[in-house]
Coordinates of C-alpha atoms in Angstrom, one line a residue:
M654 CA 8.8 -2.6 21.8
S655 CA 9.1 1.0 23.0
R656 CA 7.6 3.8 21.0
S657 CA 9.8 6.7 19.7
S658 CA 8.4 10.2 19.6
L659 CA 7.6 11.5 16.1
E660 CA 8.0 15.1 17.2
G661 CA 10.3 16.8 14.6
Q662 CA 10.9 13.7 12.6
V663 CA 10.5 13.9 8.8
A664 CA 8.2 11.3 7.2
V665 CA 7.7 10.6 3.5
V666 CA 4.4 9.1 2.4
T667 CA 3.8 7.9 -1.2
G668 CA 0.2 7.6 -2.5
A669 CA -0.7 10.4 -0.2
A670 CA -3.5 12.0 -2.1
R671 CA -6.2 9.8 -0.7
G672 CA -7.1 6.7 1.4
V673 CA -4.5 5.2 3.7
G674 CA -1.8 7.6 2.5
E675 CA -3.8 10.7 3.2
L676 CA -5.0 9.7 6.7
L677 CA -1.5 8.4 7.6
A678 CA 0.0 11.8 6.7
R679 CA -2.6 13.5 8.8
K680 CA -2.0 11.3 11.8
L681 CA 1.8 11.4 11.6
S682 CA 1.5 15.2 11.4
A683 CA -0.8 15.3 14.4
R684 CA 2.0 13.5 16.4
G685 CA 4.5 16.1 15.4
A686 CA 6.1 14.7 12.3
R687 CA 6.9 17.0 9.3
V688 CA 5.5 15.3 6.2
A689 CA 6.5 15.1 2.6
L690 CA 3.6 13.9 0.4
V691 CA 4.2 12.1 -2.9
G692 CA 1.6 11.2 -5.5
L693 CA 0.1 11.8 -8.9
E694 CA -2.6 14.3 -8.0
P695 CA -1.0 17.7 -7.3
E696 CA -4.2 19.5 -6.4
A697 CA -5.3 16.8 -4.0
L698 CA -1.8 16.7 -2.4
Q699 CA -1.9 20.4 -2.0
E700 CA -5.2 20.2 -0.2
V701 CA -3.9 17.4 2.1
S702 CA -0.7 19.5 2.8
E703 CA -2.7 22.6 3.7
R704 CA -4.7 20.6 6.3
L705 CA -1.7 19.2 8.2
H706 CA -0.7 20.4 11.6
T707 CA 3.0 20.7 10.9
D708 CA 5.4 21.8 8.2
S709 CA 4.8 19.9 5.0
A710 CA 5.3 19.9 1.3
H711 CA 4.2 17.8 -1.7
W712 CA 5.8 16.3 -4.8
H713 CA 4.2 15.2 -8.0
A714 CA 5.9 12.0 -9.0
D715 CA 5.3 8.5 -10.4
V716 CA 6.8 6.0 -8.0
T717 CA 7.9 3.7 -10.9
D718 CA 10.1 6.5 -12.3
H719 CA 13.7 6.1 -11.0
E720 CA 14.8 9.6 -12.0
A721 CA 11.7 11.3 -10.7
M722 CA 11.9 9.6 -7.3
A723 CA 15.7 10.2 -7.0
R724 CA 14.9 13.9 -7.6
V725 CA 12.1 13.8 -4.9
A726 CA 14.5 12.3 -2.4
R727 CA 17.1 15.0 -3.1
E728 CA 14.5 17.8 -2.8
V729 CA 12.9 16.4 0.4
K730 CA 16.4 16.3 2.0
E731 CA 17.0 19.8 0.9
R732 CA 13.6 21.0 2.1
F733 CA 13.6 19.3 5.5
G734 CA 17.3 18.6 6.2
K735 CA 16.8 14.9 6.7
V736 CA 14.4 11.9 6.3
D737 CA 13.6 9.6 9.2
I738 CA 10.6 7.6 7.9
V739 CA 9.5 6.5 4.4
V740 CA 6.2 4.7 3.9
A741 CA 5.9 3.1 0.5
N742 CA 2.1 3.1 0.3
A743 CA 1.3 3.9 -3.3
G744 CA -0.7 1.1 -4.9
V745 CA -3.3 0.2 -7.6
A746 CA -5.4 -2.8 -8.1
A747 CA -7.2 -4.7 -10.9
G748 CA -9.4 -7.8 -10.7
G749 CA -11.1 -10.4 -12.9
P750 CA -10.1 -13.7 -14.4
F751 CA -6.4 -13.8 -15.5
V752 CA -7.1 -15.2 -18.9
D753 CA -9.4 -12.2 -19.7
S754 CA -7.3 -9.6 -18.0
D755 CA -6.1 -6.4 -19.6
P756 CA -2.4 -7.0 -20.0
V757 CA -1.6 -3.3 -19.6
A758 CA -3.5 -3.0 -16.4
W759 CA -2.1 -6.3 -15.1
R760 CA 1.4 -5.2 -15.7
R761 CA 0.7 -1.8 -14.2
V762 CA -0.4 -3.3 -10.9
I763 CA 3.0 -5.1 -10.7
E764 CA 4.9 -1.9 -11.7
V765 CA 3.3 0.4 -9.2
N766 CA 3.0 -2.0 -6.2
L767 CA 6.2 -3.9 -6.5
I768 CA 8.6 -1.9 -8.7
G769 CA 7.3 1.3 -7.2
G770 CA 8.1 0.1 -3.7
A771 CA 11.6 -0.8 -4.8
V772 CA 12.2 2.4 -6.6
T773 CA 11.0 4.3 -3.5
A774 CA 13.5 2.4 -1.4
R775 CA 16.3 2.8 -3.8
A776 CA 15.8 6.6 -3.9
F777 CA 15.5 7.1 -0.1
L778 CA 17.9 4.5 1.4
P779 CA 20.9 6.8 1.3
V780 CA 19.1 9.4 3.4
L781 CA 17.5 6.8 5.7
T782 CA 21.0 5.4 6.3
E783 CA 22.2 8.9 7.4
S784 CA 19.3 9.1 9.9
R785 CA 19.3 5.4 10.9
G786 CA 15.6 5.6 9.9
Y787 CA 12.7 3.4 9.1
F788 CA 11.3 2.1 5.8
L789 CA 7.7 0.7 5.9
Q790 CA 6.5 -1.2 2.9
I791 CA 2.7 -1.4 2.8
A792 CA 1.7 -5.0 1.7
S793 CA -1.7 -6.7 2.3
L794 CA -3.6 -9.7 3.4
A795 CA -3.0 -10.5 -0.3
A796 CA 0.7 -11.2 0.5
I797 CA -0.4 -13.9 3.0
T798 CA -3.1 -15.7 1.1
P799 CA -3.8 -16.2 -2.6
A800 CA -7.2 -15.3 -4.1
P801 CA -8.9 -16.1 -7.4
M802 CA -9.4 -13.1 -9.7
M803 CA -6.7 -11.1 -7.9
T804 CA -3.6 -12.5 -9.6
A805 CA -1.8 -9.2 -10.2
Y806 CA -2.5 -7.8 -6.8
C807 CA -1.6 -10.9 -4.9
A808 CA 1.6 -11.3 -6.9
S809 CA 2.6 -7.7 -6.4
K810 CA 1.9 -7.8 -2.6
S811 CA 3.7 -11.1 -2.2
G812 CA 6.6 -9.6 -4.1
V813 CA 6.9 -6.4 -1.9
E814 CA 6.7 -8.5 1.2
A815 CA 9.6 -10.7 0.0
F816 CA 11.5 -7.6 -1.1
A817 CA 11.1 -5.9 2.3
H818 CA 12.2 -9.0 4.2
C819 CA 15.3 -9.2 2.0
L820 CA 16.0 -5.5 2.4
R821 CA 15.8 -5.8 6.2
A822 CA 18.6 -8.4 6.2
E823 CA 20.7 -6.1 4.0
V824 CA 20.5 -2.8 5.7
G825 CA 19.9 -3.7 9.4
H826 CA 23.6 -3.5 10.2
K827 CA 23.5 0.2 9.0
G828 CA 20.8 1.0 11.5
V829 CA 18.0 1.2 9.0
K830 CA 14.9 -0.7 10.1
V831 CA 12.4 -2.2 7.6
G832 CA 8.8 -3.1 8.2
V833 CA 6.0 -4.7 6.3
G834 CA 2.5 -3.4 6.8
Y835 CA -0.5 -5.7 6.3
L836 CA -4.1 -4.5 5.7
S837 CA -7.2 -6.5 5.0
W838 CA -10.1 -5.0 3.1
T839 CA -10.2 -1.4 4.4
D840 CA -12.6 1.4 3.5
T841 CA -10.7 3.2 0.8
D842 CA -11.4 4.3 -2.8
M843 CA -9.6 1.2 -4.0
V844 CA -11.9 -1.2 -2.1
R845 CA -15.0 0.8 -2.9
G846 CA -14.0 0.8 -6.6
A847 CA -13.5 -3.0 -6.6
D848 CA -16.9 -3.4 -4.9
Q849 CA -18.6 -1.6 -7.8
D850 CA -18.1 -4.8 -9.7
E851 CA -20.9 -7.1 -8.7
V852 CA -19.0 -10.4 -9.2
M853 CA -15.9 -9.1 -7.3
R854 CA -18.1 -7.9 -4.5
D855 CA -20.0 -11.2 -4.2
L856 CA -16.7 -13.2 -4.4
R857 CA -15.3 -11.2 -1.5
R858 CA -18.4 -11.6 0.6
S859 CA -18.1 -15.4 0.1
L860 CA -14.8 -15.4 1.9
P861 CA -14.7 -16.8 5.5
W862 CA -14.9 -14.4 8.4
P863 CA -13.1 -12.2 9.3
A864 CA -11.7 -11.7 5.8
N865 CA -15.2 -11.1 4.3
R866 CA -15.9 -7.7 5.8
T867 CA -14.6 -4.1 5.1
Y868 CA -12.8 -2.5 8.0
P869 CA -12.9 1.2 8.9
L870 CA -9.9 3.3 7.8
G871 CA -9.3 5.2 11.1
P872 CA -8.4 2.3 13.4
A873 CA -6.3 0.7 10.6
V874 CA -4.2 3.8 10.2
D875 CA -3.9 4.2 14.0
R876 CA -2.3 0.7 14.1
I877 CA 0.1 1.7 11.2
V878 CA 1.1 4.9 13.1
A879 CA 1.8 2.8 16.2
G880 CA 4.0 0.5 14.1
V881 CA 5.9 3.5 12.8
E882 CA 6.5 4.7 16.3
R883 CA 7.8 1.3 17.3
R884 CA 9.8 0.9 14.0
S885 CA 8.1 -2.6 13.9
P886 CA 9.2 -5.3 11.4
H887 CA 5.5 -6.3 11.0
V888 CA 2.6 -3.9 11.3
Y889 CA -1.0 -5.3 11.3
A890 CA -3.8 -2.9 10.5
Q891 CA -6.4 -5.4 11.7
W892 CA -5.9 -7.4 14.9
W893 CA -6.5 -10.8 13.4
L894 CA -3.9 -10.6 10.6
R895 CA -1.1 -11.5 12.9
G896 CA -2.7 -14.9 13.5
M897 CA -2.9 -15.5 9.7
Q898 CA 0.9 -15.8 9.6
G899 CA 0.8 -19.2 11.3
T900 CA -1.7 -20.6 8.8
R901 CA -0.2 -19.4 5.5
G902 CA 1.3 -22.8 4.7
Y903 CA -2.2 -24.3 4.5
L904 CA -3.9 -21.4 2.7
P905 CA -3.0 -22.2 -1.0
G906 CA -4.6 -25.6 -0.8
I907 CA -7.7 -24.3 1.0
I908 CA -8.1 -21.4 -1.4
A909 CA -7.6 -23.8 -4.4
A910 CA -10.4 -26.0 -3.2
V911 CA -12.8 -23.2 -2.2
G912 CA -11.8 -21.1 -5.3
Q913 CA -12.6 -23.8 -7.8
R914 CA -16.1 -24.1 -6.3
E915 CA -16.7 -20.4 -6.3
M916 CA -15.3 -19.9 -9.8
R917 CA -17.7 -22.6 -11.1
R918 CA -20.5 -20.8 -9.4
F919 CA -19.6 -17.4 -10.9
E920 CA -18.7 -18.7 -14.4
P921 CA -21.9 -17.5 -16.1
R922 CA -21.2 -13.9 -14.8
L923 CA -17.5 -13.6 -15.5
S924 CA -17.7 -12.0 -18.9
G925 CA -19.0 -8.8 -17.4
V926 CA -16.1 -8.3 -14.8
S927 CA -14.2 -5.1 -15.3
T928 CA -10.5 -5.7 -16.1
G929 CA -9.1 -2.2 -15.7
L930 CA -7.6 -0.4 -12.7
V931 CA -10.1 0.2 -10.0
G932 CA -11.0 3.3 -7.9
A933 CA -10.0 6.9 -8.0
G934 CA -6.4 6.0 -7.6
G935 CA -6.5 3.8 -10.6
A936 CA -8.2 6.6 -12.6
A937 CA -5.4 9.0 -11.6
D938 CA -2.8 6.5 -12.7
E939 CA -4.4 6.0 -16.1
K940 CA -4.7 9.8 -16.5
E941 CA -1.0 10.3 -15.7
R942 CA 0.0 7.6 -18.2
T943 CA -2.3 9.0 -20.9
H944 CA -0.8 12.5 -20.4
H945 CA 2.7 11.2 -20.8
A946 CA 1.9 8.8 -23.7

């Protein structure tokens, strides 16, 4: 597929205060795109915006809030005149055994990752239709394969993958392209936060290669940028993820067998597993909800 120049295009990135979102905004800007940053941390977003190479602005909004995201979409269009690219990247994670999980944190993972992606699409589809633009939904290896102690995250990422595939079929005739981005464990605050829990870290390291290692952020985001340039239907942040698609029919059975063995081994240590949202992004989300409670 041919690449289109990002020069002068307007890109919206949610979850842009840190991690994948921050670096993606920087790399899109370096290629000439004007960037609208959306997230929950105004000070961090301001700092990111000030470091960009091109015209940019930032919006404080919760991606699960329909009214807030509709306002953001209107204001981004007013500020930049158009929207060509939207990357629904905002996400949170929580781990641990489902039976002991915090029901509020579990629900919040679904709300931010799945409903937040849909709310973002709902808000921006009218302007993307005008520009015949591109909507990229960030999913995960967790959409391809199930994993024990990751019920909310896997459910949410499987959900956004299915949502994006459905949306592609709906809006393609209007000239809007829809992509799904897949990332394995990548060096972000979210993954580092999950690794602070000893059991979750050990469980991840027991996965078969190449899913048992953490990958550097820079090359992963470079692959996402290349996918945006090509308006790709599938974007793989690590080279081997594409090959996983052909095996996904076998994975639930394999994971069930291996997972039972691993859970039996970890059973004595499970009571100490953290059940809240992980990482700095999770902390920012909890702070935002506490402020509005």
